[in-house]
PDB file of N, CA and C in Angstrom:
ATOM      1  N   MET A1428      73.780  90.615  14.800  1.00 55.00           N
ATOM      2  CA  MET A1428      72.723  90.103  13.972  1.00 55.00           C
ATOM      3  C   MET A1428      71.422  90.771  14.395  1.00 55.00           C
ATOM      4  N   LEU A1429      70.650  91.213  13.434  1.00 58.00           N
ATOM      5  CA  LEU A1429      69.364  91.865  13.676  1.00 58.00           C
ATOM      6  C   LEU A1429      68.249  90.909  13.294  1.00 58.00           C
ATOM      7  N   SER A1430      67.277  90.764  14.179  1.00 60.00           N
ATOM      8  CA  SER A1430      66.116  89.950  13.845  1.00 60.00           C
ATOM      9  C   SER A1430      64.873  90.785  14.092  1.00 60.00           C
ATOM     10  N   LYS A1431      63.767  90.311  13.565  1.00 60.00           N
ATOM     11  CA  LYS A1431      62.516  91.029  13.778  1.00 60.00           C
ATOM     12  C   LYS A1431      61.515  90.127  14.477  1.00 60.00           C
ATOM     13  N   PRO A1432      60.717  90.725  15.356  1.00 59.00           N
ATOM     14  CA  PRO A1432      59.713  89.923  16.062  1.00 59.00           C
ATOM     15  C   PRO A1432      58.691  89.340  15.087  1.00 59.00           C
ATOM     16  N   GLN A1433      58.165  88.191  15.438  1.00 64.00           N
ATOM     17  CA  GLN A1433      57.149  87.553  14.616  1.00 64.00           C
ATOM     18  C   GLN A1433      55.759  88.141  14.832  1.00 64.00           C
ATOM     19  N   ALA A1434      55.579  88.877  15.942  1.00 66.00           N
ATOM     20  CA  ALA A1434      54.266  89.415  16.276  1.00 66.00           C
ATOM     21  C   ALA A1434      53.815  90.473  15.278  1.00 66.00           C
ATOM     22  N   GLU A1435      52.548  90.441  14.933  1.00 67.00           N
ATOM     23  CA  GLU A1435      51.985  91.442  14.026  1.00 67.00           C
ATOM     24  C   GLU A1435      51.961  92.828  14.652  1.00 67.00           C
ATOM     25  N   THR A1436      52.045  92.889  15.968  1.00 67.00           N
ATOM     26  CA  THR A1436      51.981  94.184  16.653  1.00 67.00           C
ATOM     27  C   THR A1436      53.326  94.897  16.713  1.00 67.00           C
ATOM     28  N   GLY A1437      54.384  94.288  16.184  1.00 70.00           N
ATOM     29  CA  GLY A1437      55.698  94.894  16.318  1.00 70.00           C
ATOM     30  C   GLY A1437      56.553  94.941  15.069  1.00 70.00           C
ATOM     31  N   PRO A1438      55.992  95.265  13.888  1.00 77.00           N
ATOM     32  CA  PRO A1438      56.839  95.277  12.690  1.00 77.00           C
ATOM     33  C   PRO A1438      57.900  96.376  12.719  1.00 77.00           C
ATOM     34  N   PHE A1439      57.759  97.319  13.609  1.00 87.00           N
ATOM     35  CA  PHE A1439      58.704  98.435  13.745  1.00 87.00           C
ATOM     36  C   PHE A1439      59.852  98.101  14.701  1.00 87.00           C
ATOM     37  N   ARG A1440      59.783  96.947  15.366  1.00 87.00           N
ATOM     38  CA  ARG A1440      60.811  96.554  16.346  1.00 87.00           C
ATOM     39  C   ARG A1440      61.862  95.657  15.716  1.00 87.00           C
ATOM     40  N   GLY A1441      63.065  95.788  16.253  1.00 90.00           N
ATOM     41  CA  GLY A1441      64.150  94.901  15.873  1.00 90.00           C
ATOM     42  C   GLY A1441      64.837  94.410  17.127  1.00 90.00           C
ATOM     43  N   MET A1442      65.440  93.243  17.053  1.00 90.00           N
ATOM     44  CA  MET A1442      66.139  92.662  18.197  1.00 90.00           C
ATOM     45  C   MET A1442      67.581  92.419  17.802  1.00 90.00           C
ATOM     46  N   VAL A1443      68.503  92.964  18.579  1.00 91.00           N
ATOM     47  CA  VAL A1443      69.921  92.693  18.370  1.00 91.00           C
ATOM     48  C   VAL A1443      70.193  91.348  19.038  1.00 91.00           C
ATOM     49  N   GLU A1444      70.452  90.346  18.237  1.00 87.00           N
ATOM     50  CA  GLU A1444      70.613  88.997  18.769  1.00 87.00           C
ATOM     51  C   GLU A1444      71.988  88.780  19.382  1.00 87.00           C
ATOM     52  N   LYS A1445      73.024  89.180  18.690  1.00 84.00           N
ATOM     53  CA  LYS A1445      74.386  88.968  19.187  1.00 84.00           C
ATOM     54  C   LYS A1445      75.307  90.055  18.662  1.00 84.00           C
ATOM     55  N   LEU A1446      76.218  90.479  19.523  1.00 86.00           N
ATOM     56  CA  LEU A1446      77.334  91.330  19.132  1.00 86.00           C
ATOM     57  C   LEU A1446      78.540  90.791  19.881  1.00 86.00           C
ATOM     58  N   LEU A1447      79.454  90.210  19.150  1.00 86.00           N
ATOM     59  CA  LEU A1447      80.644  89.631  19.767  1.00 86.00           C
ATOM     60  C   LEU A1447      81.879  90.323  19.201  1.00 86.00           C
ATOM     61  N   VAL A1448      82.699  90.855  20.093  1.00 89.00           N
ATOM     62  CA  VAL A1448      83.956  91.476  19.700  1.00 89.00           C
ATOM     63  C   VAL A1448      85.060  90.807  20.516  1.00 89.00           C
ATOM     64  N   SER A1449      86.061  90.326  19.836  1.00 89.00           N
ATOM     65  CA  SER A1449      87.190  89.685  20.509  1.00 89.00           C
ATOM     66  C   SER A1449      87.793  90.647  21.529  1.00 89.00           C
ATOM     67  N   PRO A1450      88.173  90.145  22.697  1.00 89.00           N
ATOM     68  CA  PRO A1450      88.782  91.013  23.710  1.00 89.00           C
ATOM     69  C   PRO A1450      89.963  91.832  23.179  1.00 89.00           C
ATOM     70  N   LYS A1451      90.719  91.286  22.225  1.00 92.00           N
ATOM     71  CA  LYS A1451      91.870  92.041  21.711  1.00 92.00           C
ATOM     72  C   LYS A1451      91.453  93.217  20.825  1.00 92.00           C
ATOM     73  N   TRP A1452      90.188  93.262  20.399  1.00 89.00           N
ATOM     74  CA  TRP A1452      89.695  94.362  19.570  1.00 89.00           C
ATOM     75  C   TRP A1452      88.778  95.308  20.335  1.00 89.00           C
ATOM     76  N   ARG A1453      88.552  95.052  21.605  1.00 88.00           N
ATOM     77  CA  ARG A1453      87.690  95.924  22.398  1.00 88.00           C
ATOM     78  C   ARG A1453      88.389  97.247  22.707  1.00 88.00           C
ATOM     79  N   LYS A1454      87.597  98.280  22.942  1.00 89.00           N
ATOM     80  CA  LYS A1454      88.101  99.632  23.252  1.00 89.00           C
ATOM     81  C   LYS A1454      88.830 100.251  22.053  1.00 89.00           C
ATOM     82  N   LYS A1455      88.516  99.766  20.838  1.00 92.00           N
ATOM     83  CA  LYS A1455      89.135 100.301  19.622  1.00 92.00           C
ATOM     84  C   LYS A1455      88.095 100.790  18.630  1.00 92.00           C
ATOM     85  N   GLY A1456      86.826 100.866  19.065  1.00 93.00           N
ATOM     86  CA  GLY A1456      85.769 101.371  18.195  1.00 93.00           C
ATOM     87  C   GLY A1456      85.084 100.334  17.332  1.00 93.00           C
ATOM     88  N   VAL A1457      85.500  99.072  17.458  1.00 94.00           N
ATOM     89  CA  VAL A1457      84.914  98.017  16.623  1.00 94.00           C
ATOM     90  C   VAL A1457      83.440  97.796  16.974  1.00 94.00           C
ATOM     91  N   GLY A1458      83.145  97.648  18.262  1.00 93.00           N
ATOM     92  CA  GLY A1458      81.760  97.430  18.683  1.00 93.00           C
ATOM     93  C   GLY A1458      80.865  98.596  18.304  1.00 93.00           C
ATOM     94  N   LYS A1459      81.357  99.799  18.500  1.00 95.00           N
ATOM     95  CA  LYS A1459      80.582 100.996  18.153  1.00 95.00           C
ATOM     96  C   LYS A1459      80.300 101.037  16.652  1.00 95.00           C
ATOM     97  N   ALA A1460      81.303 100.713  15.839  1.00 95.00           N
ATOM     98  CA  ALA A1460      81.117 100.697  14.387  1.00 95.00           C
ATOM     99  C   ALA A1460      80.108  99.628  13.972  1.00 95.00           C
ATOM    100  N   LEU A1461      80.197  98.449  14.588  1.00 94.00           N
ATOM    101  CA  LEU A1461      79.241  97.381  14.276  1.00 94.00           C
ATOM    102  C   LEU A1461      77.817  97.793  14.650  1.00 94.00           C
ATOM    103  N   MET A1462      77.660  98.407  15.825  1.00 95.00           N
ATOM    104  CA  MET A1462      76.321  98.836  16.251  1.00 95.00           C
ATOM    105  C   MET A1462      75.788  99.944  15.347  1.00 95.00           C
ATOM    106  N   LYS A1463      76.644 100.866  14.916  1.00 95.00           N
ATOM    107  CA  LYS A1463      76.202 101.916  14.006  1.00 95.00           C
ATOM    108  C   LYS A1463      75.700 101.292  12.710  1.00 95.00           C
ATOM    109  N   GLY A1464      76.453 100.329  12.178  1.00 94.00           N
ATOM    110  CA  GLY A1464      76.031  99.646  10.969  1.00 94.00           C
ATOM    111  C   GLY A1464      74.718  98.912  11.152  1.00 94.00           C
ATOM    112  N   LEU A1465      74.571  98.248  12.275  1.00 94.00           N
ATOM    113  CA  LEU A1465      73.336  97.529  12.568  1.00 94.00           C
ATOM    114  C   LEU A1465      72.157  98.503  12.683  1.00 94.00           C
ATOM    115  N   GLU A1466      72.370  99.628  13.366  1.00 95.00           N
ATOM    116  CA  GLU A1466      71.303 100.622  13.502  1.00 95.00           C
ATOM    117  C   GLU A1466      70.942 101.231  12.148  1.00 95.00           C
ATOM    118  N   ASP A1467      71.932 101.451  11.286  1.00 94.00           N
ATOM    119  CA  ASP A1467      71.661 101.965   9.941  1.00 94.00           C
ATOM    120  C   ASP A1467      70.800 100.978   9.150  1.00 94.00           C
ATOM    121  N   VAL A1468      71.126  99.690   9.237  1.00 93.00           N
ATOM    122  CA  VAL A1468      70.325  98.655   8.563  1.00 93.00           C
ATOM    123  C   VAL A1468      68.913  98.644   9.130  1.00 93.00           C
ATOM    124  N   ALA A1469      68.802  98.729  10.457  1.00 93.00           N
ATOM    125  CA  ALA A1469      67.484  98.722  11.097  1.00 93.00           C
ATOM    126  C   ALA A1469      66.638  99.897  10.609  1.00 93.00           C
ATOM    127  N   ARG A1470      67.232 101.091  10.570  1.00 93.00           N
ATOM    128  CA  ARG A1470      66.495 102.274  10.081  1.00 93.00           C
ATOM    129  C   ARG A1470      66.064 102.073   8.629  1.00 93.00           C
ATOM    130  N   ALA A1471      66.958 101.557   7.801  1.00 93.00           N
ATOM    131  CA  ALA A1471      66.639 101.331   6.392  1.00 93.00           C
ATOM    132  C   ALA A1471      65.490 100.335   6.226  1.00 93.00           C
ATOM    133  N   LYS A1472      65.335  99.447   7.198  1.00 91.00           N
ATOM    134  CA  LYS A1472      64.252  98.454   7.160  1.00 91.00           C
ATOM    135  C   LYS A1472      62.990  98.956   7.877  1.00 91.00           C
ATOM    136  N   GLY A1473      63.000 100.232   8.272  1.00 90.00           N
ATOM    137  CA  GLY A1473      61.814 100.809   8.905  1.00 90.00           C
ATOM    138  C   GLY A1473      61.678 100.513  10.389  1.00 90.00           C
ATOM    139  N   LYS A1474      62.757 100.075  11.017  1.00 92.00           N
ATOM    140  CA  LYS A1474      62.701  99.788  12.462  1.00 92.00           C
ATOM    141  C   LYS A1474      62.944 101.086  13.233  1.00 92.00           C
ATOM    142  N   THR A1475      62.125 101.327  14.224  1.00 93.00           N
ATOM    143  CA  THR A1475      62.275 102.531  15.055  1.00 93.00           C
ATOM    144  C   THR A1475      62.595 102.192  16.505  1.00 93.00           C
ATOM    145  N   LEU A1476      62.588 100.921  16.843  1.00 94.00           N
ATOM    146  CA  LEU A1476      62.882 100.497  18.206  1.00 94.00           C
ATOM    147  C   LEU A1476      63.778  99.260  18.154  1.00 94.00           C
ATOM    148  N   LEU A1477      64.914  99.337  18.824  1.00 95.00           N
ATOM    149  CA  LEU A1477      65.793  98.174  18.937  1.00 95.00           C
ATOM    150  C   LEU A1477      65.845  97.718  20.380  1.00 95.00           C
ATOM    151  N   MET A1478      65.887  96.417  20.570  1.00 95.00           N
ATOM    152  CA  MET A1478      65.992  95.820  21.895  1.00 95.00           C
ATOM    153  C   MET A1478      67.185  94.880  21.888  1.00 95.00           C
ATOM    154  N   LEU A1479      67.775  94.696  23.065  1.00 96.00           N
ATOM    155  CA  LEU A1479      68.880  93.754  23.193  1.00 96.00           C
ATOM    156  C   LEU A1479      69.042  93.370  24.647  1.00 96.00           C
ATOM    157  N   ASP A1480      69.824  92.326  24.869  1.00 95.00           N
ATOM    158  CA  ASP A1480      70.127  91.920  26.237  1.00 95.00           C
ATOM    159  C   ASP A1480      71.561  91.439  26.300  1.00 95.00           C
ATOM    160  N   THR A1481      72.103  91.456  27.498  1.00 94.00           N
ATOM    161  CA  THR A1481      73.465  90.998  27.722  1.00 94.00           C
ATOM    162  C   THR A1481      73.576  90.400  29.116  1.00 94.00           C
ATOM    163  N   GLU A1482      74.569  89.579  29.320  1.00 93.00           N
ATOM    164  CA  GLU A1482      74.755  88.976  30.631  1.00 93.00           C
ATOM    165  C   GLU A1482      75.043  90.056  31.669  1.00 93.00           C
ATOM    166  N   THR A1483      74.317  90.019  32.754  1.00 96.00           N
ATOM    167  CA  THR A1483      74.506  90.977  33.842  1.00 96.00           C
ATOM    168  C   THR A1483      75.935  90.870  34.374  1.00 96.00           C
ATOM    169  N   GLY A1484      76.577  92.020  34.522  1.00 93.00           N
ATOM    170  CA  GLY A1484      77.944  92.062  35.018  1.00 93.00           C
ATOM    171  C   GLY A1484      79.004  92.017  33.933  1.00 93.00           C
ATOM    172  N   SER A1485      78.594  91.842  32.692  1.00 91.00           N
ATOM    173  CA  SER A1485      79.566  91.802  31.593  1.00 91.00           C
ATOM    174  C   SER A1485      79.963  93.225  31.206  1.00 91.00           C
ATOM    175  N   PRO A1486      81.090  93.392  30.510  1.00 90.00           N
ATOM    176  CA  PRO A1486      81.487  94.727  30.059  1.00 90.00           C
ATOM    177  C   PRO A1486      80.433  95.395  29.170  1.00 90.00           C
ATOM    178  N   ALA A1487      79.653  94.592  28.471  1.00 91.00           N
ATOM    179  CA  ALA A1487      78.623  95.138  27.586  1.00 91.00           C
ATOM    180  C   ALA A1487      77.550  95.904  28.353  1.00 91.00           C
ATOM    181  N   GLU A1488      77.403  95.599  29.626  1.00 94.00           N
ATOM    182  CA  GLU A1488      76.392  96.284  30.439  1.00 94.00           C
ATOM    183  C   GLU A1488      76.699  97.784  30.561  1.00 94.00           C
ATOM    184  N   GLU A1489      77.951  98.164  30.414  1.00 94.00           N
ATOM    185  CA  GLU A1489      78.328  99.583  30.405  1.00 94.00           C
ATOM    186  C   GLU A1489      78.453 100.122  28.982  1.00 94.00           C
ATOM    187  N   PHE A1490      78.707  99.251  28.025  1.00 95.00           N
ATOM    188  CA  PHE A1490      78.890  99.638  26.624  1.00 95.00           C
ATOM    189  C   PHE A1490      77.599 100.192  26.016  1.00 95.00           C
ATOM    190  N   TYR A1491      76.490  99.476  26.173  1.00 96.00           N
ATOM    191  CA  TYR A1491      75.251  99.867  25.502  1.00 96.00           C
ATOM    192  C   TYR A1491      74.689 101.207  25.970  1.00 96.00           C
ATOM    193  N   PRO A1492      74.682 101.525  27.255  1.00 96.00           N
ATOM    194  CA  PRO A1492      74.207 102.867  27.652  1.00 96.00           C
ATOM    195  C   PRO A1492      75.039 103.990  27.036  1.00 96.00           C
ATOM    196  N   ALA A1493      76.321 103.753  26.820  1.00 95.00           N
ATOM    197  CA  ALA A1493      77.175 104.771  26.192  1.00 95.00           C
ATOM    198  C   ALA A1493      76.763 105.022  24.738  1.00 95.00           C
ATOM    199  N   LEU A1494      76.024 104.083  24.153  1.00 95.00           N
ATOM    200  CA  LEU A1494      75.531 104.229  22.781  1.00 95.00           C
ATOM    201  C   LEU A1494      74.089 104.727  22.740  1.00 95.00           C
ATOM    202  N   GLY A1495      73.541 105.070  23.893  1.00 95.00           N
ATOM    203  CA  GLY A1495      72.187 105.602  23.939  1.00 95.00           C
ATOM    204  C   GLY A1495      71.101 104.601  24.262  1.00 95.00           C
ATOM    205  N   TYR A1496      71.474 103.391  24.675  1.00 96.00           N
ATOM    206  CA  TYR A1496      70.479 102.383  25.035  1.00 96.00           C
ATOM    207  C   TYR A1496      70.059 102.568  26.492  1.00 96.00           C
ATOM    208  N   ALA A1497      68.778 102.475  26.724  1.00 97.00           N
ATOM    209  CA  ALA A1497      68.227 102.621  28.076  1.00 97.00           C
ATOM    210  C   ALA A1497      68.039 101.242  28.702  1.00 97.00           C
ATOM    211  N   LYS A1498      68.454 101.134  29.955  1.00 97.00           N
ATOM    212  CA  LYS A1498      68.307  99.876  30.689  1.00 97.00           C
ATOM    213  C   LYS A1498      66.852  99.708  31.120  1.00 97.00           C
ATOM    214  N   VAL A1499      66.302  98.546  30.820  1.00 97.00           N
ATOM    215  CA  VAL A1499      64.930  98.216  31.217  1.00 97.00           C
ATOM    216  C   VAL A1499      64.928  97.525  32.565  1.00 97.00           C
ATOM    217  N   GLY A1500      65.822  96.558  32.733  1.00 97.00           N
ATOM    218  CA  GLY A1500      65.870  95.824  33.985  1.00 97.00           C
ATOM    219  C   GLY A1500      66.649  94.534  33.850  1.00 97.00           C
ATOM    220  N   ILE A1501      66.637  93.781  34.925  1.00 98.00           N
ATOM    221  CA  ILE A1501      67.387  92.531  35.012  1.00 98.00           C
ATOM    222  C   ILE A1501      66.424  91.384  35.321  1.00 98.00           C
ATOM    223  N   ILE A1502      66.603  90.282  34.594  1.00 98.00           N
ATOM    224  CA  ILE A1502      65.863  89.060  34.902  1.00 98.00           C
ATOM    225  C   ILE A1502      66.871  88.073  35.494  1.00 98.00           C
ATOM    226  N   PRO A1503      66.683  87.675  36.752  1.00 98.00           N
ATOM    227  CA  PRO A1503      67.624  86.735  37.370  1.00 98.00           C
ATOM    228  C   PRO A1503      67.493  85.340  36.771  1.00 98.00           C
ATOM    229  N   ASN A1504      68.622  84.636  36.745  1.00 97.00           N
ATOM    230  CA  ASN A1504      68.645  83.233  36.290  1.00 97.00           C
ATOM    231  C   ASN A1504      67.965  83.061  34.931  1.00 97.00           C
ATOM    232  N   PHE A1505      68.276  83.924  33.998  1.00 96.00           N
ATOM    233  CA  PHE A1505      67.599  83.951  32.694  1.00 96.00           C
ATOM    234  C   PHE A1505      68.170  82.937  31.704  1.00 96.00           C
ATOM    235  N   GLY A1506      69.483  82.759  31.725  1.00 92.00           N
ATOM    236  CA  GLY A1506      70.095  81.881  30.732  1.00 92.00           C
ATOM    237  C   GLY A1506      71.187  81.009  31.326  1.00 92.00           C
ATOM    238  N   ILE A1507      71.534  79.989  30.571  1.00 93.00           N
ATOM    239  CA  ILE A1507      72.571  79.059  30.999  1.00 93.00           C
ATOM    240  C   ILE A1507      73.905  79.495  30.397  1.00 93.00           C
ATOM    241  N   SER A1508      74.911  79.618  31.233  1.00 88.00           N
ATOM    242  CA  SER A1508      76.249  79.996  30.785  1.00 88.00           C
ATOM    243  C   SER A1508      76.855  78.892  29.938  1.00 88.00           C
ATOM    244  N   PRO A1509      77.367  79.219  28.741  1.00 83.00           N
ATOM    245  CA  PRO A1509      78.039  78.197  27.936  1.00 83.00           C
ATOM    246  C   PRO A1509      79.388  77.792  28.536  1.00 83.00           C
ATOM    247  N   LYS A1510      79.901  78.626  29.442  1.00 85.00           N
ATOM    248  CA  LYS A1510      81.201  78.331  30.051  1.00 85.00           C
ATOM    249  C   LYS A1510      81.123  77.224  31.093  1.00 85.00           C
ATOM    250  N   ASP A1511      80.111  77.345  31.995  1.00 93.00           N
ATOM    251  CA  ASP A1511      80.077  76.389  33.108  1.00 93.00           C
ATOM    252  C   ASP A1511      78.691  75.807  33.412  1.00 93.00           C
ATOM    253  N   GLY A1512      77.693  76.166  32.608  1.00 93.00           N
ATOM    254  CA  GLY A1512      76.358  75.606  32.788  1.00 93.00           C
ATOM    255  C   GLY A1512      75.543  76.207  33.921  1.00 93.00           C
ATOM    256  N   THR A1513      76.086  77.242  34.595  1.00 95.00           N
ATOM    257  CA  THR A1513      75.325  77.886  35.676  1.00 95.00           C
ATOM    258  C   THR A1513      74.305  78.865  35.097  1.00 95.00           C
ATOM    259  N   LEU A1514      73.292  79.160  35.894  1.00 97.00           N
ATOM    260  CA  LEU A1514      72.301  80.143  35.471  1.00 97.00           C
ATOM    261  C   LEU A1514      72.851  81.546  35.665  1.00 97.00           C
ATOM    262  N   LYS A1515      72.620  82.407  34.671  1.00 96.00           N
ATOM    263  CA  LYS A1515      73.105  83.783  34.697  1.00 96.00           C
ATOM    264  C   LYS A1515      71.937  84.750  34.528  1.00 96.00           C
ATOM    265  N   SER A1516      72.046  85.874  35.194  1.00 97.00           N
ATOM    266  CA  SER A1516      71.053  86.931  35.030  1.00 97.00           C
ATOM    267  C   SER A1516      71.325  87.684  33.734  1.00 97.00           C
ATOM    268  N   GLU A1517      70.285  88.292  33.197  1.00 96.00           N
ATOM    269  CA  GLU A1517      70.381  89.011  31.934  1.00 96.00           C
ATOM    270  C   GLU A1517      69.834  90.418  32.117  1.00 96.00           C
ATOM    271  N   THR A1518      70.530  91.409  31.547  1.00 97.00           N
ATOM    272  CA  THR A1518      70.108  92.804  31.601  1.00 97.00           C
ATOM    273  C   THR A1518      69.564  93.187  30.229  1.00 97.00           C
ATOM    274  N   PHE A1519      68.403  93.832  30.203  1.00 97.00           N
ATOM    275  CA  PHE A1519      67.721  94.182  28.962  1.00 97.00           C
ATOM    276  C   PHE A1519      67.775  95.688  28.726  1.00 97.00           C
ATOM    277  N   PHE A1520      67.934  96.058  27.437  1.00 97.00           N
ATOM    278  CA  PHE A1520      68.045  97.447  27.007  1.00 97.00           C
ATOM    279  C   PHE A1520      67.160  97.690  25.780  1.00 97.00           C
ATOM    280  N   TYR A1521      66.876  98.979  25.520  1.00 97.00           N
ATOM    281  CA  TYR A1521      66.198  99.366  24.286  1.00 97.00           C
ATOM    282  C   TYR A1521      66.716 100.721  23.828  1.00 97.00           C
ATOM    283  N   LYS A1522      66.512 101.004  22.549  1.00 96.00           N
ATOM    284  CA  LYS A1522      66.856 102.313  21.994  1.00 96.00           C
ATOM    285  C   LYS A1522      65.780 102.710  21.004  1.00 96.00           C
ATOM    286  N   ASP A1523      65.261 103.913  21.168  1.00 95.00           N
ATOM    287  CA  ASP A1523      64.262 104.473  20.259  1.00 95.00           C
ATOM    288  C   ASP A1523      65.018 105.147  19.120  1.00 95.00           C
ATOM    289  N   LEU A1524      65.049 104.528  17.958  1.00 95.00           N
ATOM    290  CA  LEU A1524      65.781 105.056  16.826  1.00 95.00           C
ATOM    291  C   LEU A1524      65.104 106.261  16.196  1.00 95.00           C
ATOM    292  N   SER A1525      63.817 106.430  16.430  1.00 90.00           N
ATOM    293  CA  SER A1525      63.111 107.562  15.841  1.00 90.00           C
ATOM    294  C   SER A1525      63.465 108.888  16.494  1.00 90.00           C
ATOM    295  N   SER A1526      63.959 108.841  17.728  1.00 75.00           N
ATOM    296  CA  SER A1526      64.260 110.094  18.428  1.00 75.00           C
ATOM    297  C   SER A1526      65.734 110.249  18.739  1.00 75.00           C
ATOM    298  N   SER A1527      66.563 109.353  18.235  1.00 60.00           N
ATOM    299  CA  SER A1527      67.989 109.434  18.563  1.00 60.00           C
ATOM    300  C   SER A1527      68.798 109.758  17.324  1.00 60.00           C
ATOM    301  N   ASN A1528      69.889 110.418  17.559  1.00 60.00           N
ATOM    302  CA  ASN A1528      70.825 110.693  16.474  1.00 60.00           C
ATOM    303  C   ASN A1528      71.657 109.451  16.237  1.00 60.00           C
ATOM    304  N   PRO A1529      72.079 109.231  14.989  1.00 60.00           N
ATOM    305  CA  PRO A1529      72.962 108.104  14.739  1.00 60.00           C
ATOM    306  C   PRO A1529      74.236 108.242  15.557  1.00 60.00           C
ATOM    307  N   LEU A1530      74.871 107.121  15.843  1.00 58.00           N
ATOM    308  CA  LEU A1530      76.125 107.118  16.621  1.00 58.00           C
ATOM    309  C   LEU A1530      77.164 108.006  15.979  1.00 58.00           C
TER     310      LEU A1530
END
């Protein structure tokens, strides 16, 4: 899901809210295809910068850099795990769509 910031200073930014791929469909190109589609929609809407985050230590932490996303950093204890209610760290990424080739 793609969302846009409410700030007047960022109409060119988009935020990838969620990308969920069932474990049985991982490593089959599904996530890459979904991200390509999302990036195409973002470009069509005039977005030149996408941001996203994922739970630190998750498989997605290696997935996004392979798609050209740059790691910004980690915020410790950022969110509550829906599995067990513990605090989890979050890793943040961005991609400059104006200077990158489509997937």
